[in-house]
Tab-separated table of C-alpha atoms in Angstrom:
chain	number	residue	atom	x	y	z
A	675	GLY	CA	-62.998	-103.319	252.426
A	676	ALA	CA	-61.710	-101.651	249.388
A	677	VAL	CA	-59.837	-104.004	247.133
A	678	VAL	CA	-57.866	-103.349	243.883
A	679	SER	CA	-57.155	-106.241	241.782
A	680	GLN	CA	-54.486	-105.953	239.413
A	681	HIS	CA	-53.182	-108.565	236.752
A	682	PRO	CA	-51.087	-110.098	235.763
A	683	SER	CA	-49.075	-110.908	238.509
A	684	TRP	CA	-45.991	-110.854	236.679
A	685	VAL	CA	-45.494	-111.322	233.054
A	686	ILE	CA	-42.240	-112.339	230.775
A	687	CYS	CA	-42.690	-110.539	227.118
A	688	LYS	CA	-39.953	-110.101	224.223
A	689	SER	CA	-38.132	-106.947	223.554
A	690	GLY	CA	-40.365	-104.705	220.898
A	691	THR	CA	-43.626	-106.257	221.861
A	692	SER	CA	-46.323	-104.302	224.201
A	693	VAL	CA	-47.685	-105.391	227.629
A	694	LYS	CA	-50.946	-104.397	229.348
A	695	ILE	CA	-51.471	-104.587	233.227
A	696	GLU	CA	-55.122	-104.055	234.301
A	697	CYS	CA	-55.895	-102.341	237.708
A	698	ARG	CA	-59.501	-102.941	238.652
A	699	SER	CA	-61.583	-101.602	241.912
A	700	LEU	CA	-63.920	-104.624	242.957
A	701	ASP	CA	-66.222	-102.880	245.518
A	702	PHE	CA	-65.921	-99.005	244.841
A	703	GLN	CA	-65.651	-96.543	242.551
A	704	ALA	CA	-61.959	-95.462	242.043
A	705	THR	CA	-62.217	-91.840	240.566
A	706	THR	CA	-58.527	-91.594	240.611
A	707	MET	CA	-55.653	-94.053	239.984
A	708	PHE	CA	-52.183	-93.895	240.671
A	709	TRP	CA	-49.591	-95.970	238.619
A	710	TYR	CA	-45.910	-96.602	240.490
A	711	ARG	CA	-42.991	-98.103	239.190
A	712	GLN	CA	-40.859	-99.926	241.781
A	713	PHE	CA	-36.909	-100.927	241.134
A	714	PRO	CA	-35.825	-103.758	243.780
A	715	LYS	CA	-35.005	-102.498	246.943
A	716	GLN	CA	-35.985	-99.403	246.130
A	717	SER	CA	-39.186	-97.145	246.952
A	718	LEU	CA	-42.106	-96.398	244.851
A	719	MET	CA	-41.706	-93.739	242.269
A	720	LEU	CA	-44.964	-92.101	240.776
A	721	MET	CA	-45.211	-92.857	237.028
A	722	ALA	CA	-48.835	-90.970	236.366
A	723	THR	CA	-52.307	-90.402	237.775
A	724	SER	CA	-55.363	-91.079	235.957
A	725	ASN	CA	-58.680	-89.777	236.319
A	726	GLU	CA	-61.478	-91.522	235.225
A	727	GLY	CA	-62.714	-90.022	231.466
A	728	SER	CA	-59.642	-87.422	231.062
A	729	LYS	CA	-55.916	-87.839	230.109
A	730	ALA	CA	-53.358	-88.946	232.333
A	731	THR	CA	-51.034	-86.648	234.184
A	732	TYR	CA	-47.641	-88.079	234.029
A	733	GLU	CA	-44.825	-87.097	236.318
A	734	GLN	CA	-41.794	-85.469	235.071
A	735	GLY	CA	-39.218	-87.798	232.990
A	736	VAL	CA	-42.145	-90.339	232.202
A	737	GLU	CA	-42.272	-91.090	228.581
A	738	LYS	CA	-46.597	-90.857	227.798
A	739	ASP	CA	-46.177	-92.873	224.466
A	740	LYS	CA	-44.360	-95.514	226.162
A	741	PHE	CA	-46.390	-95.805	229.021
A	742	LEU	CA	-49.977	-95.828	227.564
A	743	ILE	CA	-52.515	-95.017	230.576
A	744	ASN	CA	-56.343	-95.392	229.963
A	745	HIS	CA	-59.082	-94.928	232.682
A	746	ALA	CA	-61.823	-95.674	230.759
A	747	SER	CA	-64.382	-96.377	233.469
A	748	LEU	CA	-64.874	-95.794	237.503
A	749	THR	CA	-63.658	-99.180	238.228
A	750	LEU	CA	-60.681	-99.792	235.194
A	751	SER	CA	-57.643	-98.495	234.738
A	752	THR	CA	-55.058	-99.955	232.286
A	753	LEU	CA	-51.076	-99.348	231.770
A	754	THR	CA	-49.929	-100.336	228.581
A	755	VAL	CA	-45.847	-100.603	227.992
A	756	THR	CA	-45.692	-100.357	224.342
A	757	SER	CA	-42.370	-101.331	222.796
A	758	ALA	CA	-40.922	-102.858	225.673
A	759	HIS	CA	-37.144	-103.061	226.272
A	760	PRO	CA	-35.026	-105.008	229.071
A	761	GLU	CA	-34.829	-101.449	230.761
A	762	ASP	CA	-38.699	-101.285	231.389
A	763	SER	CA	-37.993	-104.556	233.336
A	764	SER	CA	-39.405	-103.562	236.749
A	765	PHE	CA	-42.411	-104.112	239.286
A	766	TYR	CA	-45.656	-101.746	238.479
A	767	ILE	CA	-48.084	-101.307	241.383
A	768	CYS	CA	-51.466	-99.566	240.793
A	769	SER	CA	-53.479	-97.652	243.590
A	770	ALA	CA	-56.962	-96.541	243.607
A	771	ARG	CA	-58.757	-93.676	245.682
A	772	GLY	CA	-62.413	-93.167	245.577
A	773	GLY	CA	-65.203	-91.994	247.495
A	774	LEU	CA	-66.070	-88.512	248.745
A	775	THR	CA	-63.478	-88.001	251.379
A	776	PHE	CA	-60.331	-89.264	251.607
A	777	GLY	CA	-61.233	-90.743	255.160
A	778	THR	CA	-63.900	-92.573	253.443
A	779	TYR	CA	-61.478	-94.865	251.634
A	780	GLY	CA	-57.884	-93.739	251.423
A	781	TYR	CA	-55.756	-95.228	249.222
A	782	THR	CA	-55.891	-99.243	248.343
A	783	PHE	CA	-52.889	-100.915	246.228
A	784	GLY	CA	-52.978	-103.692	243.684
A	785	SER	CA	-50.613	-106.588	244.598
A	786	GLY	CA	-48.412	-105.443	241.688
A	787	THR	CA	-47.089	-106.674	238.121
A	788	ARG	CA	-43.708	-108.251	237.682
A	789	LEU	CA	-42.860	-107.055	234.031
A	790	THR	CA	-39.457	-109.036	232.818
A	791	VAL	CA	-38.370	-108.120	229.085
A	792	VAL	CA	-36.272	-110.610	227.685
B	869	SER	CA	-38.855	-86.848	243.798
B	870	GLN	CA	-38.876	-88.635	247.424
B	871	GLN	CA	-40.928	-86.636	250.362
B	872	GLY	CA	-39.701	-88.584	253.226
B	873	GLU	CA	-36.711	-90.173	254.295
B	874	GLU	CA	-36.751	-93.231	256.363
B	875	ASP	CA	-34.122	-93.979	258.767
B	876	PRO	CA	-32.620	-97.058	258.992
B	877	GLN	CA	-32.357	-98.289	255.414
B	878	ALA	CA	-32.357	-101.652	257.246
B	879	LEU	CA	-32.939	-102.961	260.706
B	880	SER	CA	-32.370	-106.406	262.088
B	881	ILE	CA	-33.738	-107.438	265.278
B	882	GLN	CA	-34.819	-110.849	267.417
B	883	GLU	CA	-38.284	-111.843	267.802
B	884	GLY	CA	-39.829	-109.990	270.387
B	885	GLU	CA	-37.971	-107.015	270.114
B	886	ASN	CA	-39.332	-103.420	269.430
B	887	ALA	CA	-38.442	-102.179	265.872
B	888	THR	CA	-38.763	-98.245	265.847
B	889	MET	CA	-38.594	-96.659	262.221
B	890	ASN	CA	-38.316	-92.875	261.589
B	891	CYS	CA	-39.293	-90.883	258.623
B	892	SER	CA	-38.998	-87.016	257.641
B	893	TYR	CA	-40.497	-85.075	255.262
B	894	LYS	CA	-40.114	-81.691	253.478
B	895	THR	CA	-43.328	-80.057	253.220
B	896	SER	CA	-46.318	-79.483	254.914
B	897	ILE	CA	-48.823	-82.060	255.316
B	898	ASN	CA	-52.238	-82.893	256.112
B	899	ASN	CA	-51.911	-86.279	256.988
B	900	LEU	CA	-48.865	-89.272	257.095
B	901	GLN	CA	-49.574	-92.715	256.578
B	902	TRP	CA	-47.669	-95.710	256.896
B	903	TYR	CA	-47.692	-98.870	254.501
B	904	ARG	CA	-46.124	-102.171	254.791
B	905	GLN	CA	-44.446	-103.980	251.683
B	906	ASN	CA	-43.761	-107.901	251.865
B	907	SER	CA	-41.262	-109.065	249.130
B	908	GLY	CA	-42.836	-108.750	245.649
B	909	ARG	CA	-46.333	-107.831	246.911
B	910	GLY	CA	-48.471	-104.562	246.860
B	911	LEU	CA	-48.538	-102.160	249.691
B	912	VAL	CA	-50.851	-102.611	252.844
B	913	HIS	CA	-52.169	-99.498	254.544
B	914	LEU	CA	-51.135	-99.681	258.402
B	915	ILE	CA	-52.075	-96.563	260.028
B	916	LEU	CA	-52.761	-92.748	259.016
B	917	ILE	CA	-52.062	-89.993	261.509
B	918	ARG	CA	-53.338	-86.361	260.829
B	919	SER	CA	-51.242	-83.396	261.106
B	920	ASN	CA	-53.233	-82.334	264.508
B	921	GLU	CA	-52.548	-85.726	265.732
B	922	ARG	CA	-49.052	-86.060	268.094
B	923	GLU	CA	-49.835	-90.207	268.695
B	924	LYS	CA	-51.713	-93.130	267.403
B	925	HIS	CA	-51.833	-96.509	268.500
B	926	SER	CA	-53.171	-99.712	266.341
B	927	GLY	CA	-52.538	-102.831	267.972
B	928	ARG	CA	-48.706	-103.278	268.371
B	929	LEU	CA	-48.074	-100.378	266.357
B	930	ARG	CA	-47.436	-97.002	267.807
B	931	VAL	CA	-46.910	-94.076	265.248
B	932	THR	CA	-46.030	-90.491	266.794
B	933	LEU	CA	-45.928	-87.233	264.451
B	934	ASP	CA	-43.684	-84.128	265.516
B	935	THR	CA	-44.819	-80.969	262.502
B	936	SER	CA	-42.255	-78.704	264.025
B	937	LYS	CA	-39.467	-81.561	262.931
B	938	LYS	CA	-41.380	-82.574	260.256
B	939	SER	CA	-41.075	-86.031	261.205
B	940	SER	CA	-42.635	-89.222	262.348
B	941	SER	CA	-41.842	-92.656	263.800
B	942	LEU	CA	-42.952	-95.927	263.565
B	943	LEU	CA	-42.619	-98.446	266.649
B	944	ILE	CA	-43.771	-102.132	266.202
B	945	THR	CA	-43.611	-103.764	269.684
B	946	ALA	CA	-43.021	-107.363	270.569
B	947	SER	CA	-42.092	-108.189	266.873
B	948	ARG	CA	-42.930	-111.293	265.090
B	949	ALA	CA	-40.960	-113.009	262.311
B	950	ALA	CA	-44.183	-112.674	260.360
B	951	ASP	CA	-43.540	-108.531	260.685
B	952	THR	CA	-40.474	-109.227	257.967
B	953	ALA	CA	-41.089	-106.348	255.357
B	954	SER	CA	-40.501	-102.975	254.356
B	955	TYR	CA	-42.072	-100.114	255.785
B	956	PHE	CA	-42.704	-96.875	253.961
B	957	CYS	CA	-44.258	-93.607	255.337
B	958	ALA	CA	-45.987	-91.544	252.790
B	959	THR	CA	-47.749	-88.359	252.561
B	960	PRO	CA	-50.571	-86.861	250.232
B	961	GLY	CA	-50.302	-83.570	248.062
B	962	GLY	CA	-51.251	-81.782	244.989
B	963	SER	CA	-54.730	-81.430	243.405
B	964	ASN	CA	-55.199	-85.597	243.179
B	965	TYR	CA	-53.863	-86.156	246.770
B	966	LYS	CA	-51.166	-88.576	244.829
B	967	LEU	CA	-49.000	-90.066	247.671
B	968	THR	CA	-45.455	-89.538	247.716
B	969	PHE	CA	-43.498	-92.587	249.212
B	970	GLY	CA	-39.989	-92.239	251.659
B	971	LYS	CA	-37.224	-94.569	250.636
B	972	GLY	CA	-38.545	-97.221	252.895
B	973	THR	CA	-36.801	-99.197	255.929
B	974	LEU	CA	-36.276	-103.298	255.298
B	975	LEU	CA	-37.183	-104.549	258.984
B	976	THR	CA	-35.648	-108.101	259.482
B	977	VAL	CA	-37.537	-110.195	262.350
B	978	ASN	CA	-35.425	-112.929	263.464
B	979	PRO	CA	-37.119	-116.018	264.774
């Protein structure tokens, strides 16, 4: 089945530094990847949608310069949290969608990254 | 913005009992999906029901869809402690078929 690998699982960084999170589709080509943010005991909020080879589409209220998304290949998308602050601490999850039709692959989620900014 | 609203927000039951979670959505849909999330983990796809289907089964899961009421329900029969997790409904939409999630139901199954 389709597998999405997300790394790292957790990361602690100092305020002002940048953190990169990777999301790889292991056995399929993901033409579209989604990045979500989740606060404790809350639902997933879509941050942005990335299509391979083009600029990401950000949801309203999400800072493009703060959350840099790169989808350079059909199997890799990265989210970089720049100049991280404690309020950026959250659980970030990627999801990949691939194949010719929705029914073929559906959506596969990474295992998430717990970011703590101190 | 959230597409779906699940209720209840939290549900606590004993092992062996059935658990029912409901989801309402706002716009027209092509399909509705249910996902499970264990604490601190990613999401696992459970079941998808298309807009022209009214009921679907998968193992101990039963999903219904009422497009006239814009609602869906997920029934887990003979629950087990391992079913303890958060359950979300989600609907795809937009040019990229992005998934929009409901608020979720936290299910606790007590042994």
